[in-house]
Coordinates of C-alpha atoms in Angstrom, one line a residue:
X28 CA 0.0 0.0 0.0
X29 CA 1.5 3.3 -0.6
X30 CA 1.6 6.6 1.3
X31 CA -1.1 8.1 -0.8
X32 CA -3.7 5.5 -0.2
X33 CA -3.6 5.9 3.6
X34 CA -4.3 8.9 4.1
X35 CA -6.3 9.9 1.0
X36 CA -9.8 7.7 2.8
X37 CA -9.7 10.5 5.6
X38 CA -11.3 12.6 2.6
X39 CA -14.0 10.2 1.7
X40 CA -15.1 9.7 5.4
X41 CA -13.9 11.5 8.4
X42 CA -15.9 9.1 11.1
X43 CA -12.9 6.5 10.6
X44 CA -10.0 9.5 10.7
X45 CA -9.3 8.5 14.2
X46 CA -5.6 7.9 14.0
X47 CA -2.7 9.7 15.6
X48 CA -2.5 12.5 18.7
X49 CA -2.0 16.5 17.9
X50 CA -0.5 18.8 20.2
X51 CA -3.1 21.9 20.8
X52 CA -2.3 24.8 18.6
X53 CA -2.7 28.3 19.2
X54 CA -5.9 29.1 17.9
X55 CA -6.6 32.4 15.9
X56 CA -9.2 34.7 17.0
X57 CA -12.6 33.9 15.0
X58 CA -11.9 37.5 13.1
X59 CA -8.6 36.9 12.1
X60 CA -8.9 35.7 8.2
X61 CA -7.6 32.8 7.5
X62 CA -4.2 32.6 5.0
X63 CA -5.0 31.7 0.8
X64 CA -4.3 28.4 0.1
X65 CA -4.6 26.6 -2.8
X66 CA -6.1 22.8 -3.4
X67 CA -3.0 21.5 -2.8
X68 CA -1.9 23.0 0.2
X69 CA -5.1 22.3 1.7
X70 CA -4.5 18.4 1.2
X71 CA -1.0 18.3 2.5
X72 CA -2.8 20.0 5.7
X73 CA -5.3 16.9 5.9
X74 CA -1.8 14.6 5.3
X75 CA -0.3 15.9 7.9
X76 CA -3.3 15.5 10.4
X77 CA -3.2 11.6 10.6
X78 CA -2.0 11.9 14.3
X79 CA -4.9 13.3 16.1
X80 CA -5.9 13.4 19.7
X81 CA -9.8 14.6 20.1
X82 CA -13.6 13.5 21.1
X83 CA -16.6 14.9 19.0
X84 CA -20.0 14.5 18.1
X85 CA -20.6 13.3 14.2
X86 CA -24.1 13.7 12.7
X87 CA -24.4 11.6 9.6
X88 CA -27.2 12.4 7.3
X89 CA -28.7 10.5 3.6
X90 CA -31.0 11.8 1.7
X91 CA -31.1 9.7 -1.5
X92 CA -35.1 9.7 -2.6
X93 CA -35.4 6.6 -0.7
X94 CA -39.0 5.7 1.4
X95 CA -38.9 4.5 5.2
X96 CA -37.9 1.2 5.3
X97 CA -37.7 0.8 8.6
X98 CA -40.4 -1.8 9.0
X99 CA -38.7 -3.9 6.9
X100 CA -35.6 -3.6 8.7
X101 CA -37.3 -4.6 11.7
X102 CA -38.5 -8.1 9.7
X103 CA -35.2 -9.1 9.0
X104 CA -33.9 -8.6 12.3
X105 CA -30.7 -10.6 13.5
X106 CA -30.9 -12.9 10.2
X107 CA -30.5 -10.1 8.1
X108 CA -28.1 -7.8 10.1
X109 CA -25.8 -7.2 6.9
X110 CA -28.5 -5.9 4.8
X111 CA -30.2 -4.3 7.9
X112 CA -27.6 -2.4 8.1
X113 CA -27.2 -1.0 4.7
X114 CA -30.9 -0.1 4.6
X115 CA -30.0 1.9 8.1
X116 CA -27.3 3.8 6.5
X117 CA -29.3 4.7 3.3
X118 CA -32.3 5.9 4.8
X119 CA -31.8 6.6 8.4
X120 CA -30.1 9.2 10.5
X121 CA -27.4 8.9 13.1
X122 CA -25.8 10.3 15.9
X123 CA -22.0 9.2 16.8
X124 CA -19.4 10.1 19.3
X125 CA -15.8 9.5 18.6
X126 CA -12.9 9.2 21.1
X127 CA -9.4 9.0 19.7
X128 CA -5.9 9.0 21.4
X129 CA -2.8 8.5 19.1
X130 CA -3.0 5.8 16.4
X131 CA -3.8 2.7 18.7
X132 CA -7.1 4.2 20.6
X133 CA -10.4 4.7 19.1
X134 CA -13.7 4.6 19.5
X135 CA -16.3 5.1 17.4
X136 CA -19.8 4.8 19.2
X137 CA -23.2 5.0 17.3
X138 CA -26.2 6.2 19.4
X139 CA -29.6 4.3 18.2
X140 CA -33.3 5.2 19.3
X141 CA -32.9 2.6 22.9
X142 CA -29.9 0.5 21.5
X143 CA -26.1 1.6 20.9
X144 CA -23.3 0.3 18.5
X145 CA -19.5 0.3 19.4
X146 CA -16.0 0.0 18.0
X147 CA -13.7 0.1 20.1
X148 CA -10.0 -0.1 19.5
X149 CA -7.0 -0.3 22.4
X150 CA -3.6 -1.3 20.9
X151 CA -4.2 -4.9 19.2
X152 CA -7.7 -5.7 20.4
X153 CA -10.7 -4.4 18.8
X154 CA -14.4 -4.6 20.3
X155 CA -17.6 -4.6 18.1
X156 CA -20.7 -4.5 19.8
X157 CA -24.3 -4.3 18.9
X158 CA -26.8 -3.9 22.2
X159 CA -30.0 -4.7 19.8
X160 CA -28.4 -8.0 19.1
X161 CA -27.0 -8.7 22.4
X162 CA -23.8 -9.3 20.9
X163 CA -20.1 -8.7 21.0
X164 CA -17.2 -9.8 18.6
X165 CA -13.5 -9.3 20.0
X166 CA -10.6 -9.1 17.2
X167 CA -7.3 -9.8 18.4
X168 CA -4.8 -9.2 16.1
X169 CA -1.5 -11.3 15.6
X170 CA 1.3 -9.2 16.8
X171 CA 4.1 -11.1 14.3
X172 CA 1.9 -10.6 11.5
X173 CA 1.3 -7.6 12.2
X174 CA 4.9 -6.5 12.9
X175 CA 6.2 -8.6 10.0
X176 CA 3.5 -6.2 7.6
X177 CA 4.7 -3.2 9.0
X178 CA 8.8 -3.2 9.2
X179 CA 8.1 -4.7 5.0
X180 CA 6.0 -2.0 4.2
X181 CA 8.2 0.8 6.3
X182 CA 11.5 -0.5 4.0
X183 CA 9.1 -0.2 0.8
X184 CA 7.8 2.9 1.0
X185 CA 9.7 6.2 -0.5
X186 CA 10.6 9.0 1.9
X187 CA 7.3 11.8 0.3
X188 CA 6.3 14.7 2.1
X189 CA 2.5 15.5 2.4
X190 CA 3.0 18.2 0.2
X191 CA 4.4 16.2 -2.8
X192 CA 1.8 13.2 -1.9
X193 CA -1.0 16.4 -2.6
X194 CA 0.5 17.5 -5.4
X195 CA 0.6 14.3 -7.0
X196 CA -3.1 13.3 -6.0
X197 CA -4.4 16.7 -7.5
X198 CA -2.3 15.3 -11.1
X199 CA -4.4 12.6 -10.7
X200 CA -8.2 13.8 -10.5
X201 CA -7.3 16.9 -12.2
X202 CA -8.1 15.1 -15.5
X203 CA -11.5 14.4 -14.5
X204 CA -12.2 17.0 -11.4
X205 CA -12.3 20.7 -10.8
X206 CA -10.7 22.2 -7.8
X207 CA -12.1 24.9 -5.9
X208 CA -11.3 26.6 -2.0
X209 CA -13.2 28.6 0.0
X210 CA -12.0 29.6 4.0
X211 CA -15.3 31.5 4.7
X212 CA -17.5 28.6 6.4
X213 CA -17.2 27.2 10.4
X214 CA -18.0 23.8 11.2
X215 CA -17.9 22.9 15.0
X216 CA -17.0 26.2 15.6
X217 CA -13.5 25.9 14.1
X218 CA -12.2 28.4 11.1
X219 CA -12.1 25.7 8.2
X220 CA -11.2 25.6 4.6
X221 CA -13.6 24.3 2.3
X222 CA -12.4 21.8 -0.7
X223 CA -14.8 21.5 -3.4
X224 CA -14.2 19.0 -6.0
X225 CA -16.4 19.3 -8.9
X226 CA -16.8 16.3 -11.3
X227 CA -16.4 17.2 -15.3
X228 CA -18.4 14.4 -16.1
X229 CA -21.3 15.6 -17.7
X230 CA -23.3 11.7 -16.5
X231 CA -22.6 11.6 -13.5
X232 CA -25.0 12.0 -10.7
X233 CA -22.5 14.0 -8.2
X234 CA -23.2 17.7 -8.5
X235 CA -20.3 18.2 -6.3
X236 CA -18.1 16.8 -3.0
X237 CA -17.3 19.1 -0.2
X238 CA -14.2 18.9 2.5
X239 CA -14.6 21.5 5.4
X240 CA -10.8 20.9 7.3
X241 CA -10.3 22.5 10.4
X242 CA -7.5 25.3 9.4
X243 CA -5.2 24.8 12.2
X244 CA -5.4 21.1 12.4
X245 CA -5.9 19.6 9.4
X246 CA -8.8 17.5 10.8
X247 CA -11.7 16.9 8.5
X248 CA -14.7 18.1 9.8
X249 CA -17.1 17.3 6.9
X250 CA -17.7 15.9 4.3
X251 CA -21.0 16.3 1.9
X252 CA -21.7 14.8 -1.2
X253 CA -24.2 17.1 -3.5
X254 CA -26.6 15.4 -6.4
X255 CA -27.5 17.3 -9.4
X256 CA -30.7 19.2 -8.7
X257 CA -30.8 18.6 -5.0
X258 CA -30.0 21.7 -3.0
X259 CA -29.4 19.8 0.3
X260 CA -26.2 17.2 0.7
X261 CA -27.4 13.8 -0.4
X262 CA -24.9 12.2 1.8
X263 CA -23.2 14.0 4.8
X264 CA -21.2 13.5 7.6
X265 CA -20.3 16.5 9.8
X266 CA -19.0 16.8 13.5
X267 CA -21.5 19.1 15.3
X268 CA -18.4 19.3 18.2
X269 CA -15.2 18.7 18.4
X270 CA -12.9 18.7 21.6
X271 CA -8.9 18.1 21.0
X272 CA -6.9 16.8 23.7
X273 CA -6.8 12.9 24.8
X274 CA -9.9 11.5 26.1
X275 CA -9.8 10.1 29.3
X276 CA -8.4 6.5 29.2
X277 CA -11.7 4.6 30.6
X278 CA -13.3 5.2 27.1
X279 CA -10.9 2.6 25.8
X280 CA -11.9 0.1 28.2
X281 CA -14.6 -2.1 27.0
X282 CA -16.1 -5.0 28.7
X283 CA -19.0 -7.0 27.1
X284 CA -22.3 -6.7 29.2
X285 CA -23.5 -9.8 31.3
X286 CA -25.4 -12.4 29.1
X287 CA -24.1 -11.1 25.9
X288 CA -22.9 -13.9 23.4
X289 CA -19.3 -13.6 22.5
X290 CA -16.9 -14.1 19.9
X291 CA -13.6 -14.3 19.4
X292 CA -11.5 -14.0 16.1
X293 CA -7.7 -14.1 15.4
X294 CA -7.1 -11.2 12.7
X295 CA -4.3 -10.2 10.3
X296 CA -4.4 -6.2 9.2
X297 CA -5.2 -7.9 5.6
X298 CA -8.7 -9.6 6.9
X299 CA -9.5 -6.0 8.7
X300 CA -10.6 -5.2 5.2
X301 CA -12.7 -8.2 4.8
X302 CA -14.3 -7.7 9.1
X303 CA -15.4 -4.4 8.6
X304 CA -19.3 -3.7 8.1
X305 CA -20.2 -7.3 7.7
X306 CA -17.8 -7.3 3.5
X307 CA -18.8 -10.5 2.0
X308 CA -15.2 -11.8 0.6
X309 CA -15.2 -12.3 -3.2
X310 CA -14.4 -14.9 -5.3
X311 CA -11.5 -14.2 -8.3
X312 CA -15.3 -14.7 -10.2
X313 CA -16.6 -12.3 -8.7
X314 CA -14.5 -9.6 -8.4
X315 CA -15.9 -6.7 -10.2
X316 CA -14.6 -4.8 -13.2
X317 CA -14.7 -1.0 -14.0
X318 CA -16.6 0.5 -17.0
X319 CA -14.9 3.8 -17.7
X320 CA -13.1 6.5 -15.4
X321 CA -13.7 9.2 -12.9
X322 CA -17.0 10.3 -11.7
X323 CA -19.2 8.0 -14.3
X324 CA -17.2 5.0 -13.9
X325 CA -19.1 1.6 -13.6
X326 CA -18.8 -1.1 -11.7
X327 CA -19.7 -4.7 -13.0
X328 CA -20.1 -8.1 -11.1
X329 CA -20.3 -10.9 -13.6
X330 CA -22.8 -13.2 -14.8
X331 CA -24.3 -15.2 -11.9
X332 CA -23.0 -13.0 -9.1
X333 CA -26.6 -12.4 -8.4
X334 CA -30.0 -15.0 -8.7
X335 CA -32.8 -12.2 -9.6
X336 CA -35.8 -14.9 -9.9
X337 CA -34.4 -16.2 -6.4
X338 CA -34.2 -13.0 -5.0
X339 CA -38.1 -12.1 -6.4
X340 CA -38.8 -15.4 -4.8
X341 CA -37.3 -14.7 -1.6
X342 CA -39.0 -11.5 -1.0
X343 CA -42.2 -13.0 -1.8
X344 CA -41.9 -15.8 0.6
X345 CA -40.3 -12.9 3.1
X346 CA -43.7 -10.7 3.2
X347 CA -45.2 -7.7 1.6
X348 CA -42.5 -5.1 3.3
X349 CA -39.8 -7.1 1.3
X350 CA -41.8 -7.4 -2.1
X351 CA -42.0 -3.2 -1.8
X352 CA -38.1 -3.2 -1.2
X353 CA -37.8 -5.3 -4.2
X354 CA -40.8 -3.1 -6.1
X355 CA -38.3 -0.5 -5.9
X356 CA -36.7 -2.4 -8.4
X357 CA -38.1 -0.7 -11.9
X358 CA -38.4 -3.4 -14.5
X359 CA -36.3 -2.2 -17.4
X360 CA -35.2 -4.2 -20.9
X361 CA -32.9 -6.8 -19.4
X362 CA -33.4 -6.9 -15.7
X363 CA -34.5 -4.9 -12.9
X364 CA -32.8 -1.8 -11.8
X365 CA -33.3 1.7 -9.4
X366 CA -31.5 5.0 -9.3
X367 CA -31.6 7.0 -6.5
X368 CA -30.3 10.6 -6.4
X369 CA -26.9 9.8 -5.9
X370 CA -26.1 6.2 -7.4
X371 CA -28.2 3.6 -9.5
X372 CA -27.9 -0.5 -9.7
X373 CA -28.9 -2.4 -11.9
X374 CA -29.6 -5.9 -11.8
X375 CA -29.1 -8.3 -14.9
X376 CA -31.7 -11.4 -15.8
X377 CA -28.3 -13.1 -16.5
X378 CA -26.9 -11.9 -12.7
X379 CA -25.0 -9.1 -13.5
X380 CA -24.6 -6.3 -11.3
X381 CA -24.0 -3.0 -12.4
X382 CA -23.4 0.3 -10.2
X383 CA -22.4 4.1 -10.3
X384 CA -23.0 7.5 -9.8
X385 CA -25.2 7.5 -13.0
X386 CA -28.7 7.5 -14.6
X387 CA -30.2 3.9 -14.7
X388 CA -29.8 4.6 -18.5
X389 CA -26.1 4.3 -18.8
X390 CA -25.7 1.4 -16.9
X391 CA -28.7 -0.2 -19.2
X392 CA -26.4 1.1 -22.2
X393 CA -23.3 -0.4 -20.4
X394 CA -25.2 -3.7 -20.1
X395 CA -25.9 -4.4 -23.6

């Protein structure tokens, strides 16, 4: 993995940015203006803020033209926890408070109407909890592995500062993304610079992608993803406070309620990949291929990857809340398929899958 890669996902979501420990800076007055920076600079500010020290309160928000599915969530209960929570996250708001302390302390707590959801991270053991579920899972990882990963890729990697890392990401979207900054918006009461990338794709659904960065820090604050014709973010995740300093040390402390069921699973970093938010592992088969580049690139799972008359079976035999779920997938030439105001899938008779930030039409083109 190279330099770029690890710190360029603190862009696409700052609720897992919870690396690191920063001392306190001396904090300009709110009426002092903040110092022109270009797109450049302002990413080699986020590069060098992967060691952060700070608790905060995250809202995250979606808005994608989506109904309340919430009483089917409720039918599939603990049987269907994977797609239970996808449907959460597409239509659903939340409420999360995040702890960090240097690069081997987090935690990440989600606050649900009566139930609560926790990762929680001290050195090599990670909680995950779910109180709706009564359940815990406890991830230990292997220290060899895990030093033998980390002195190979230390003696791989080139010496690159943050500011040629920025430069050379900006060469890279510049082709298909616009670059704009603004440093005239607060978020969490903090003076913050405001990266907009614009997509030049005419297809694609994205209007634009916001980055508010806290100007002294570097921290992301938030992030908002914008859909053509939608004056509200269709997607946004944004600290609504934000304390820097080291939490206290209890918040890293986790112990499994009485009665919960437990399990326990030896991990490598390369399965952490493959542990987070329930990732089904795929197949060489299955792995999917890009259609295009940029903002209207499409993604494509082969033949087979997915039944469609088992799946219109299944929600039959499931009830009338899953046959409206699967309702929501229009019949079009070929298969059966849904755009929302951000993204659009499509599903093949043959058991294709096909998905982007495009109109249902170009990934019915892309299918023929």
């Amino acid at each position: 993995m190279n330099k770029t890669a690890r710190w360029v996902p603190a862009l696409a979501a700052p609720v897992v940015i919870i690396g690191g420990a920063l001392a306190w800076p001396a904090i300009a007055s709110a009426s002092s203006p903040l110092p022109d920076k270009t797109p450049a600079q302002v990413l080699a500010l986020v590069a060098k803020s992967d060691t952060a020290a700070y608790s905060g309160t995250v809202q995250q928000t979606s808005d994608l033209g989506l109904p309340d599915l919430s009483a089917l969530e409720k039918q599939l209960g603990a049987a269907g926890a994977s797609s239970n929570n996808l449907l959460d996250l597409l239509t659903a708001s939340h409420t999360a408070k995040i702890y960090t302390d240097g690069g081997s302390k987090q935690r990440l707590q989600v606050l649900d109407s009566l139930a609560e959801r926790d990762v929680v991270r001290s050195g090599d053991s990670v909680w995950l909890y779910d109180s709706s579920q009564s359940a815990a899972t406890h991830l230990v990882f292997t220290g060899g592995a895990k030093k033998k990963d980390a002195s190979r890729e230390a003696s791989a990697a080139p010496e690159v500062t943050p500011t040629q890392l920025a430069t050379q990401l900006i060469a890279q979207l510049q082709p298909t993304t616009g670059f704009d900054v603004s440093s005239s918006d607060r978020v969490a009461g903090r003076a913050t610079y405001r990266l907009t990338l614009t997509p030049k794709a005419a297809d694609s659904l994205v209007a634009d992608a916001t980055v508010a960065v806290d100007a002294h820090t570097g921290v992301p604050l938030e992030v908002s993803v914008y859909a053509k014709g939608q004056s509200s973010p269709a997607v946004q995740v944004k600290f609504s406070s934000i304390r820097y300093g080291s939490p206290a040390a209890d918040v890293f402390r986790f112990s499994p309620p009485k009665g919960a069921k437990v399990e326990t699973q030896q991990i490598t970093p390369q399965d952490l990949a493959g542990a987070r938010g329930d990732a089904p592992k795929l197949s060489g088969a299955q792995k999917p291929t890009v259609i295009g580049t940029g903002w209207d690139a499409i993604a494509e799972l082969p033949a087979g990857s997915l039944d469609l008359s088992q799946l219109t079976q299944q929600a039959a035999q499931s009830g009338a809340d899953a046959s409206a779920m699967l309702n929501l997938l229009q019949q079009v030439d070929g298969g059966r398929g849904i755009q929302t105001s951000l993204v659009s899938v499509l599903i093949t008779d043959d058991g294709r899958v096909l998905a982007g930030a495009v109109p249902l039409t170009a990934l019915e083109n892309a299918a023929k």
